[in-house]
Each structure stands twice: as structure tokens, then as C-alpha cells.
């Protein structure tokens, strides 16, 4: 038998299923895991010493906004590869780069900030996927088509629900995107361009999901005082469609809502008995999105991540900026817009309760386009493994790995991913369980994590001891 391409030897394998770790070698050939066991006597072109280390499936970012990043492979550092992420699910919150044919001036915020002011436009979803394939992305990627993107293109007045003709046009775009390779539809009725959309509109636009085995991921209408009503709306859309539902970045915002996760998790657990529904979350008690002046009073602190009219205030506390301007917080925020912000409005106990709930996946929700981004972009996955699993003992390391590998692979239909087993793709990460840690902070959000020895994407070494080795090993994934 010819030599294996690579053997990772002597490590403790956590296979992504939540089963206890097993000390064994992992043999790779042609981008696929071929053999497991004692491979010391097996010939291989390359060997990686993993003694004293954990060998796990590459992490799957269940909620990413890497749509542009996938078209821009970096030369030296990568926020996802450096933390062991080998697959991302992009196109979330109703925002996707395609299909989009309208002039930039007609694109509403926040979609305008998301797509960026450049010349790349993709009239069809398949054109965008072809561009990603042509570049050779740094990570594997599965894609959702965004309802807000479709609304921007087809709904003449975004302050009202779509007409039957507009809804039908959006549904045709969903059908075409699914045929091209999208795994589902995302919605973001929290944001102004889609806020007027009704449950009926979302259900009608998503109708093609049934025949194509797609899913719907929803940034719900409210994550604050009206969260119960918003969850019921999303659950109703999922039931009407008859497809799997993902509640995006589940959280409770606003000081008055601290502690309510116990109730929302019970609601979701009851719903899961009658329909396929799951959630993702990020492991931080602060959120990040556009700076919305009306929202700043709900947070203990607000930090600016970018500002178009006043870029000099990027990275600063809104309270300090407002004091210098001699204005209230909301008035100062209005001066800074369009802008982005980190909102310190969540309760750590809620974060832990949601993260520990059975069936919760891990997603970064990182925003690569922000000048001073939330540290989740660079630190979400090591933070779960180090801070929450090892230090706080919120759950076992095997459970933590399952939440970011086998579980999202199953939920999103990514067959052959998220597991260490013969025949699965060789997406792998080797890390030191005693040292792994997120180092990105709100003051230094671009710091790479510690404790990761190697990251493999489709059998190719993408990162070795913190050095980017290969930024083109990924591929576009389809559901199933």
C-alpha cells in the first residue's frame, strides 16, 4: 500500500460525537481520514506529533458573516483559521452578497455596509459561489441566501410588506440559489429593511426550501422585551415551512431582561418536541451590530467599532465621546451614524445558561469588515474550550467540541464534516487543552488565540504553530 499523506500521532482524539476521548493516531490520504488506530508502523509522507494534545474535528462556525472575507484570502493571518475554524456558515441575518443587481446607492443600510463599496456585484447566487470556488477560500463554506438582500432588490417600498408579485419574485430567487448550492434562507426582521416583512411573507419567500431540503436561519424580530412574541413568530414560520429552523445568536438584551433565558430555553425545548429547531450563540455578554441610537440606553456601556463621519472615534466608549460633545448618549450616537457598536447589554448568567443548553451550537457572529471588531471574530472558539470548558467547567471538553463540530454538521446537513471517522473529510485541529485561550479583547480585538498547534483543511496544513501556511484549502459545501 502506498504511504499515507499524513499521520497525526499520539494525540487524544475527541471525535465530535461527544463520546469520551481515545488515544489513537489519525491517518489522512487525499483530503480524507483513511485510518484510525496505532499507525506507528504505517508509512507516511509526513507525521505530526500530537502527544499531550487533543485532536478534534475542525470547528464549524454556525453563524458567520464571512461572505466578503471568503473572497479576500489574507497573506499572513486569518481570524477563523487561527482559532481552528475550518468551515463557516455564511449569509446570515438576511444579508448575503448575492443575488444583487441594483446600484450601490439603492442598497439600504445595514446591507450597504455589509456588502462594501467595491465593484463586485453578483447578479445570481451561483455567480457568487463560482467566484468563491475560483479564489479557493481559506475555509470551507456553506451559504444561506439572505431575505433582506432579496427585499432590497424586489420590494419597491421597504416600509411595507411585499406584494404577491414581489414575494413570488423573491421565491424564484430562493429557488435558483438552492439549485446553485445554497443550503437555506436567512432572515433579519430585526433590521429596518426587513422589519415590515410579515410571517406570511417570510413563509412564502421560503416555500422552495421544502422541495430542496433547505433550512431557515432567523435573526428574530426582537431579542429584548418582546422576545417571546418574536420566538413564537419564528417558530410559526418554521412550522409553516416544514423545514429545520435555526434561531440565530440566541440572547437576551437590555438590563431589564437579565435572567429571562431560563424561560426562553423552556419555550424552545417545548417547541423542539414538535418541530426541528435549534439555536446558536456566541460566548460573550456583549453583542455587536450597527450603532442604533434608540438602543444605547438599554446597555451598561457602548463601544464604537467604526464610524463613517467620525472615524477618529473608532474603538472609544460612547459615554466619553458624548461627554466631549456635550450631548446625551442618543444624540452623540446620531452624530456618529452610520456606525457600528459593541453593546454591553447581556447578563453573563444568561450567556452560560444558553451556551450550556443541550443542542446549542457555537457561532462567532464576527464582523470582519469592522475596523475595531468585537473580539468574538478572533476568539469565540478558543474561549469556549478554555474559559468555559476548562476554567469554569461549564461542560466537559468533549461536549464543548461537539457543540462546534458534530452538532452543527448534523444540523446544517454537512455530511462528512464535524467528525473524526474513516471516510470523513480531514478537517482537523490539534490543540493543547491546558493552554488554549482566547487572547482577543475589546482593547485588542485582533489578537490571535494561544494553544493551537495545527489546523488542517481538507487534509492540507493551513496553520502550523500560529503561522498561516495555506489560505486556499477550503471549498464550497452543499447540504447533504
Short mmCIF file of N, CA, C and O in Angstrom, two decimals, residues 377-473:
data_model
loop_
_atom_site.label_atom_id
_atom_site.label_comp_id
_atom_site.label_asym_id
_atom_site.label_seq_id
_atom_site.Cartn_x
_atom_site.Cartn_y
_atom_site.Cartn_z
N UNK A 377 -14.71 37.73 16.83
CA UNK A 377 -14.22 37.41 15.49
C UNK A 377 -12.96 36.57 15.55
O UNK A 377 -12.77 35.67 14.73
N UNK A 378 -12.10 36.83 16.53
CA UNK A 378 -10.82 36.14 16.65
C UNK A 378 -10.77 35.15 17.82
O UNK A 378 -9.82 34.39 17.93
N UNK A 379 -11.77 35.18 18.71
CA UNK A 379 -11.59 34.39 19.93
C UNK A 379 -12.71 33.48 20.35
O UNK A 379 -12.58 32.79 21.37
N UNK A 380 -13.83 33.42 19.62
CA UNK A 380 -15.02 32.71 20.12
C UNK A 380 -14.76 31.25 20.45
O UNK A 380 -15.15 30.75 21.51
N UNK A 381 -14.10 30.52 19.58
CA UNK A 381 -13.97 29.07 19.76
C UNK A 381 -12.95 28.70 20.83
O UNK A 381 -13.24 27.87 21.69
N UNK A 382 -11.76 29.30 20.85
CA UNK A 382 -10.87 29.04 21.99
C UNK A 382 -11.46 29.47 23.32
O UNK A 382 -11.16 28.87 24.36
N UNK A 383 -12.31 30.49 23.32
CA UNK A 383 -12.93 30.94 24.57
C UNK A 383 -13.85 29.86 25.13
O UNK A 383 -13.89 29.63 26.35
N UNK A 384 -14.60 29.18 24.27
CA UNK A 384 -15.46 28.09 24.74
C UNK A 384 -14.61 26.98 25.34
O UNK A 384 -14.92 26.44 26.41
N UNK A 385 -13.53 26.61 24.65
CA UNK A 385 -12.70 25.49 25.09
C UNK A 385 -11.89 25.82 26.34
O UNK A 385 -11.76 24.98 27.23
N UNK A 386 -11.36 27.04 26.40
CA UNK A 386 -10.52 27.42 27.52
C UNK A 386 -11.29 27.99 28.69
O UNK A 386 -11.35 27.39 29.77
N UNK A 387 -11.93 29.11 28.48
CA UNK A 387 -12.61 29.81 29.58
C UNK A 387 -13.80 29.02 30.13
O UNK A 387 -13.91 28.80 31.34
N UNK A 388 -14.67 28.56 29.23
CA UNK A 388 -15.90 27.93 29.71
C UNK A 388 -15.75 26.46 30.04
O UNK A 388 -16.27 26.00 31.07
N UNK A 389 -15.06 25.69 29.21
CA UNK A 389 -14.94 24.25 29.48
C UNK A 389 -13.86 23.97 30.53
O UNK A 389 -14.11 23.28 31.52
N UNK A 390 -12.66 24.48 30.33
CA UNK A 390 -11.55 24.17 31.24
C UNK A 390 -11.63 24.96 32.54
O UNK A 390 -11.57 24.38 33.63
N UNK A 391 -11.77 26.28 32.45
CA UNK A 391 -11.65 27.12 33.64
C UNK A 391 -12.93 27.14 34.49
O UNK A 391 -12.88 26.95 35.70
N UNK A 392 -14.06 27.35 33.85
CA UNK A 392 -15.32 27.40 34.59
C UNK A 392 -15.98 26.03 34.73
O UNK A 392 -16.93 25.89 35.52
N UNK A 393 -15.51 25.06 33.94
CA UNK A 393 -16.08 23.70 33.98
C UNK A 393 -17.60 23.72 33.74
O UNK A 393 -18.36 23.00 34.37
N UNK A 394 -18.00 24.56 32.79
CA UNK A 394 -19.41 24.65 32.43
C UNK A 394 -19.89 23.36 31.80
O UNK A 394 -21.06 22.97 31.96
N UNK A 395 -19.01 22.67 31.08
CA UNK A 395 -19.29 21.37 30.48
C UNK A 395 -17.97 20.70 30.18
O UNK A 395 -16.89 21.31 30.26
N UNK A 396 -18.02 19.41 29.86
CA UNK A 396 -16.81 18.66 29.53
C UNK A 396 -16.24 19.14 28.21
O UNK A 396 -16.95 19.67 27.35
N UNK A 397 -14.94 18.93 28.03
CA UNK A 397 -14.29 19.32 26.78
C UNK A 397 -14.93 18.60 25.60
O UNK A 397 -15.10 19.18 24.52
N UNK A 398 -15.30 17.33 25.79
CA UNK A 398 -15.95 16.59 24.70
C UNK A 398 -17.28 17.24 24.29
O UNK A 398 -17.62 17.29 23.10
N UNK A 399 -18.01 17.76 25.28
CA UNK A 399 -19.27 18.45 24.98
C UNK A 399 -19.00 19.74 24.23
O UNK A 399 -19.70 20.08 23.26
N UNK A 400 -17.99 20.48 24.67
CA UNK A 400 -17.63 21.73 24.00
C UNK A 400 -17.29 21.49 22.54
O UNK A 400 -17.75 22.20 21.64
N UNK A 401 -16.47 20.47 22.29
CA UNK A 401 -16.08 20.15 20.91
C UNK A 401 -17.30 19.75 20.09
O UNK A 401 -17.45 20.16 18.93
N UNK A 402 -18.19 18.96 20.67
CA UNK A 402 -19.41 18.54 19.96
C UNK A 402 -20.24 19.74 19.54
O UNK A 402 -20.79 19.77 18.42
N UNK A 403 -20.34 20.75 20.40
CA UNK A 403 -21.15 21.93 20.08
C UNK A 403 -20.61 22.70 18.89
O UNK A 403 -21.35 23.49 18.27
N UNK A 404 -19.34 22.53 18.58
CA UNK A 404 -18.75 23.28 17.47
C UNK A 404 -18.27 22.38 16.33
O UNK A 404 -17.59 22.85 15.42
N UNK A 405 -18.67 21.08 16.35
CA UNK A 405 -18.26 20.18 15.27
C UNK A 405 -19.41 19.27 14.84
O UNK A 405 -20.14 19.58 13.90
N UNK A 406 -19.60 18.16 15.53
CA UNK A 406 -20.60 17.19 15.13
C UNK A 406 -22.01 17.73 15.14
O UNK A 406 -22.83 17.40 14.26
N UNK A 407 -22.34 18.57 16.12
CA UNK A 407 -23.69 19.11 16.22
C UNK A 407 -24.03 20.02 15.04
O UNK A 407 -25.04 19.80 14.37
N UNK A 408 -23.23 21.06 14.75
CA UNK A 408 -23.58 21.89 13.59
C UNK A 408 -23.50 21.15 12.27
O UNK A 408 -24.29 21.43 11.36
N UNK A 409 -22.58 20.19 12.14
CA UNK A 409 -22.53 19.41 10.90
C UNK A 409 -23.85 18.69 10.67
O UNK A 409 -24.38 18.65 9.54
N UNK A 410 -24.42 18.11 11.73
CA UNK A 410 -25.69 17.41 11.60
C UNK A 410 -26.84 18.38 11.35
O UNK A 410 -27.71 18.12 10.50
N UNK A 411 -26.86 19.49 12.05
CA UNK A 411 -27.95 20.46 11.91
C UNK A 411 -28.00 21.07 10.51
O UNK A 411 -29.07 21.32 9.96
N UNK A 412 -26.83 21.35 9.95
CA UNK A 412 -26.77 22.00 8.65
C UNK A 412 -26.64 21.01 7.49
O UNK A 412 -26.53 21.42 6.34
N UNK A 413 -26.66 19.72 7.80
CA UNK A 413 -26.59 18.72 6.74
C UNK A 413 -25.25 18.66 6.04
O UNK A 413 -25.18 18.33 4.85
N UNK A 414 -24.16 18.93 6.76
CA UNK A 414 -22.82 18.92 6.18
C UNK A 414 -22.23 17.52 6.35
O UNK A 414 -21.43 17.25 7.26
N UNK A 415 -22.63 16.63 5.47
CA UNK A 415 -22.25 15.22 5.57
C UNK A 415 -20.74 15.07 5.41
O UNK A 415 -20.11 15.68 4.55
N UNK A 416 -20.16 14.25 6.28
CA UNK A 416 -18.72 14.00 6.21
C UNK A 416 -17.88 15.07 6.87
O UNK A 416 -16.65 15.05 6.75
N UNK A 417 -18.52 16.00 7.56
CA UNK A 417 -17.79 17.05 8.28
C UNK A 417 -18.11 16.94 9.76
O UNK A 417 -19.10 16.33 10.18
N UNK A 418 -17.29 17.56 10.59
CA UNK A 418 -17.56 17.64 12.01
C UNK A 418 -17.30 16.38 12.80
O UNK A 418 -17.65 16.31 13.97
N UNK A 419 -16.70 15.38 12.20
CA UNK A 419 -16.41 14.12 12.89
C UNK A 419 -15.02 13.63 12.50
O UNK A 419 -14.53 13.90 11.40
N UNK A 420 -14.40 12.89 13.43
CA UNK A 420 -13.18 12.15 13.11
C UNK A 420 -13.58 10.70 12.99
O UNK A 420 -13.85 10.01 13.98
N UNK A 421 -13.67 10.25 11.76
CA UNK A 421 -14.06 8.87 11.45
C UNK A 421 -13.56 8.56 10.05
O UNK A 421 -13.38 9.47 9.22
N UNK A 422 -13.30 7.31 9.78
CA UNK A 422 -12.84 6.91 8.45
C UNK A 422 -13.86 7.34 7.41
O UNK A 422 -15.07 7.15 7.57
N UNK A 423 -13.38 7.98 6.36
CA UNK A 423 -14.24 8.44 5.29
C UNK A 423 -14.67 9.88 5.43
O UNK A 423 -15.20 10.46 4.47
N UNK A 424 -14.45 10.50 6.58
CA UNK A 424 -14.79 11.91 6.76
C UNK A 424 -13.67 12.80 6.22
O UNK A 424 -12.51 12.39 6.14
N UNK A 425 -14.03 14.02 5.86
CA UNK A 425 -13.04 14.99 5.40
C UNK A 425 -12.01 15.25 6.50
O UNK A 425 -12.35 15.29 7.68
N UNK A 426 -10.78 15.43 6.08
CA UNK A 426 -9.69 15.65 7.03
C UNK A 426 -9.60 17.13 7.41
O UNK A 426 -8.61 17.81 7.16
N UNK A 427 -10.69 17.64 8.00
CA UNK A 427 -10.70 18.95 8.65
C UNK A 427 -10.37 18.68 10.11
O UNK A 427 -11.19 18.09 10.84
N UNK A 428 -9.22 19.12 10.57
CA UNK A 428 -8.72 18.72 11.89
C UNK A 428 -8.02 19.88 12.59
O UNK A 428 -7.46 20.77 11.94
N UNK A 429 -8.07 19.86 13.92
CA UNK A 429 -7.34 20.83 14.71
C UNK A 429 -6.64 20.11 15.84
O UNK A 429 -7.21 19.21 16.48
N UNK A 430 -5.39 20.47 16.07
CA UNK A 430 -4.59 19.92 17.16
C UNK A 430 -4.33 21.04 18.15
O UNK A 430 -3.78 22.09 17.79
N UNK A 431 -4.75 20.85 19.42
CA UNK A 431 -4.58 21.92 20.39
C UNK A 431 -4.20 21.38 21.75
O UNK A 431 -4.41 20.21 22.08
N UNK A 432 -3.64 22.27 22.55
CA UNK A 432 -3.22 21.97 23.91
C UNK A 432 -4.35 22.37 24.86
O UNK A 432 -4.64 23.57 25.04
N UNK A 433 -5.02 21.39 25.44
CA UNK A 433 -6.18 21.68 26.29
C UNK A 433 -5.81 22.52 27.51
O UNK A 433 -6.65 23.26 28.04
N UNK A 434 -4.56 22.43 27.96
CA UNK A 434 -4.14 23.20 29.13
C UNK A 434 -3.82 24.65 28.80
O UNK A 434 -3.84 25.51 29.68
N UNK A 435 -3.53 24.92 27.54
CA UNK A 435 -3.08 26.27 27.16
C UNK A 435 -4.07 27.02 26.27
O UNK A 435 -3.95 28.25 26.13
N UNK A 436 -4.99 26.32 25.65
CA UNK A 436 -5.83 27.02 24.67
C UNK A 436 -6.59 28.15 25.35
O UNK A 436 -7.16 28.00 26.43
N UNK A 437 -6.57 29.32 24.70
CA UNK A 437 -7.20 30.51 25.28
C UNK A 437 -7.43 31.55 24.21
O UNK A 437 -6.65 31.67 23.26
N UNK A 438 -8.51 32.29 24.38
CA UNK A 438 -8.72 33.45 23.52
C UNK A 438 -7.90 34.60 24.08
O UNK A 438 -7.88 34.84 25.29
N UNK A 439 -7.22 35.33 23.21
CA UNK A 439 -6.44 36.49 23.64
C UNK A 439 -7.01 37.79 23.10
O UNK A 439 -6.58 38.87 23.49
N UNK A 440 -7.97 37.68 22.17
CA UNK A 440 -8.63 38.89 21.65
C UNK A 440 -9.45 39.53 22.76
O UNK A 440 -10.15 38.86 23.51
N UNK A 441 -9.36 40.85 22.87
CA UNK A 441 -10.09 41.59 23.89
C UNK A 441 -10.75 42.80 23.23
O UNK A 441 -10.52 43.08 22.06
N UNK A 442 -11.55 43.53 23.98
CA UNK A 442 -12.19 44.72 23.43
C UNK A 442 -11.15 45.80 23.12
O UNK A 442 -11.35 46.60 22.20
N UNK A 443 -10.04 45.81 23.84
CA UNK A 443 -8.97 46.77 23.56
C UNK A 443 -8.04 46.28 22.45
O UNK A 443 -7.47 47.08 21.72
N UNK A 444 -7.89 44.96 22.34
CA UNK A 444 -7.01 44.37 21.33
C UNK A 444 -7.76 43.23 20.64
O UNK A 444 -7.48 42.05 20.86
N UNK A 445 -8.73 43.56 19.80
CA UNK A 445 -9.64 42.54 19.27
C UNK A 445 -9.07 41.65 18.19
O UNK A 445 -9.70 40.66 17.81
N UNK A 446 -7.88 41.97 17.67
CA UNK A 446 -7.30 41.20 16.58
C UNK A 446 -6.22 40.24 17.04
O UNK A 446 -5.49 39.66 16.22
N UNK A 447 -6.10 40.03 18.35
CA UNK A 447 -5.07 39.13 18.87
C UNK A 447 -5.45 37.68 18.60
O UNK A 447 -6.57 37.25 18.88
N UNK A 448 -4.51 36.91 18.06
CA UNK A 448 -4.74 35.50 17.76
C UNK A 448 -4.74 34.69 19.05
O UNK A 448 -4.09 35.06 20.04
N UNK A 449 -5.44 33.57 19.08
CA UNK A 449 -5.51 32.75 20.29
C UNK A 449 -4.22 32.00 20.56
O UNK A 449 -3.33 31.91 19.71
N UNK A 450 -4.13 31.43 21.75
CA UNK A 450 -2.98 30.61 22.15
C UNK A 450 -3.39 29.15 22.21
O UNK A 450 -4.56 28.82 22.38
N UNK A 451 -2.40 28.27 22.07
CA UNK A 451 -2.60 26.85 22.34
C UNK A 451 -3.01 26.00 21.18
O UNK A 451 -3.32 24.81 21.36
N UNK A 452 -3.03 26.52 19.95
CA UNK A 452 -3.39 25.72 18.78
C UNK A 452 -2.12 25.40 18.01
O UNK A 452 -1.40 26.29 17.54
N UNK A 453 -1.86 24.09 17.86
CA UNK A 453 -0.64 23.65 17.19
C UNK A 453 -0.79 23.55 15.68
O UNK A 453 0.14 23.90 14.94
N UNK A 454 -1.92 23.02 15.23
CA UNK A 454 -2.08 22.79 13.79
C UNK A 454 -3.55 22.81 13.42
O UNK A 454 -4.41 22.40 14.21
N UNK A 455 -3.82 23.28 12.21
CA UNK A 455 -5.17 23.26 11.64
C UNK A 455 -5.07 22.70 10.23
O UNK A 455 -4.26 23.19 9.43
N UNK A 456 -5.87 21.69 9.94
CA UNK A 456 -5.89 21.09 8.62
C UNK A 456 -7.25 21.32 7.97
O UNK A 456 -8.29 21.14 8.61
N UNK A 457 -7.25 21.72 6.72
CA UNK A 457 -8.47 21.89 5.94
C UNK A 457 -8.38 20.97 4.74
O UNK A 457 -7.46 21.10 3.92
N UNK A 458 -9.29 20.03 4.67
CA UNK A 458 -9.28 19.04 3.58
C UNK A 458 -7.91 18.38 3.41
O UNK A 458 -7.44 18.17 2.30
N UNK A 459 -7.31 18.06 4.56
CA UNK A 459 -6.05 17.34 4.55
C UNK A 459 -4.81 18.18 4.34
O UNK A 459 -3.69 17.66 4.42
N UNK A 460 -4.98 19.47 4.11
CA UNK A 460 -3.83 20.36 3.90
C UNK A 460 -3.58 21.18 5.17
O UNK A 460 -4.51 21.67 5.81
N UNK A 461 -2.32 21.31 5.54
CA UNK A 461 -1.97 22.06 6.75
C UNK A 461 -2.15 23.54 6.47
O UNK A 461 -1.39 24.15 5.72
N UNK A 462 -3.17 24.13 7.08
CA UNK A 462 -3.48 25.54 6.87
C UNK A 462 -2.77 26.44 7.86
O UNK A 462 -2.38 27.56 7.54
N UNK A 463 -2.62 25.95 9.11
CA UNK A 463 -1.93 26.70 10.16
C UNK A 463 -1.03 25.75 10.92
O UNK A 463 -1.44 24.63 11.26
N UNK A 464 0.20 26.17 11.19
CA UNK A 464 1.14 25.39 11.99
C UNK A 464 1.77 26.32 13.02
O UNK A 464 2.45 27.29 12.65
N UNK A 465 1.49 26.06 14.30
CA UNK A 465 2.05 26.84 15.41
C UNK A 465 1.86 28.34 15.20
O UNK A 465 2.79 29.14 15.37
N UNK A 466 0.64 28.72 14.84
CA UNK A 466 0.29 30.13 14.71
C UNK A 466 0.69 30.79 13.42
O UNK A 466 0.46 31.99 13.25
N UNK A 467 1.27 30.03 12.49
CA UNK A 467 1.70 30.60 11.21
C UNK A 467 0.77 30.11 10.11
O UNK A 467 0.53 28.90 9.98
N UNK A 468 0.26 31.03 9.31
CA UNK A 468 -0.62 30.67 8.20
C UNK A 468 0.21 30.02 7.10
O UNK A 468 1.17 30.61 6.59
N UNK A 469 -0.15 28.78 6.75
CA UNK A 469 0.61 28.02 5.76
C UNK A 469 -0.12 27.90 4.41
O UNK A 469 0.50 27.79 3.37
N UNK A 470 -1.45 27.89 4.45
CA UNK A 470 -2.23 27.65 3.23
C UNK A 470 -3.58 28.34 3.40
O UNK A 470 -4.38 27.95 4.26
N UNK A 471 -3.85 29.36 2.58
CA UNK A 471 -5.10 30.11 2.68
C UNK A 471 -6.05 29.79 1.53
O UNK A 471 -6.95 30.57 1.22
N UNK A 472 -5.87 28.61 0.91
CA UNK A 472 -6.70 28.25 -0.25
C UNK A 472 -7.15 26.80 -0.21
O UNK A 472 -7.40 26.20 -1.25
N UNK A 473 -7.26 26.21 0.96
CA UNK A 473 -7.57 24.79 1.05
C UNK A 473 -9.06 24.50 1.18
O UNK A 473 -9.48 23.34 1.17
#
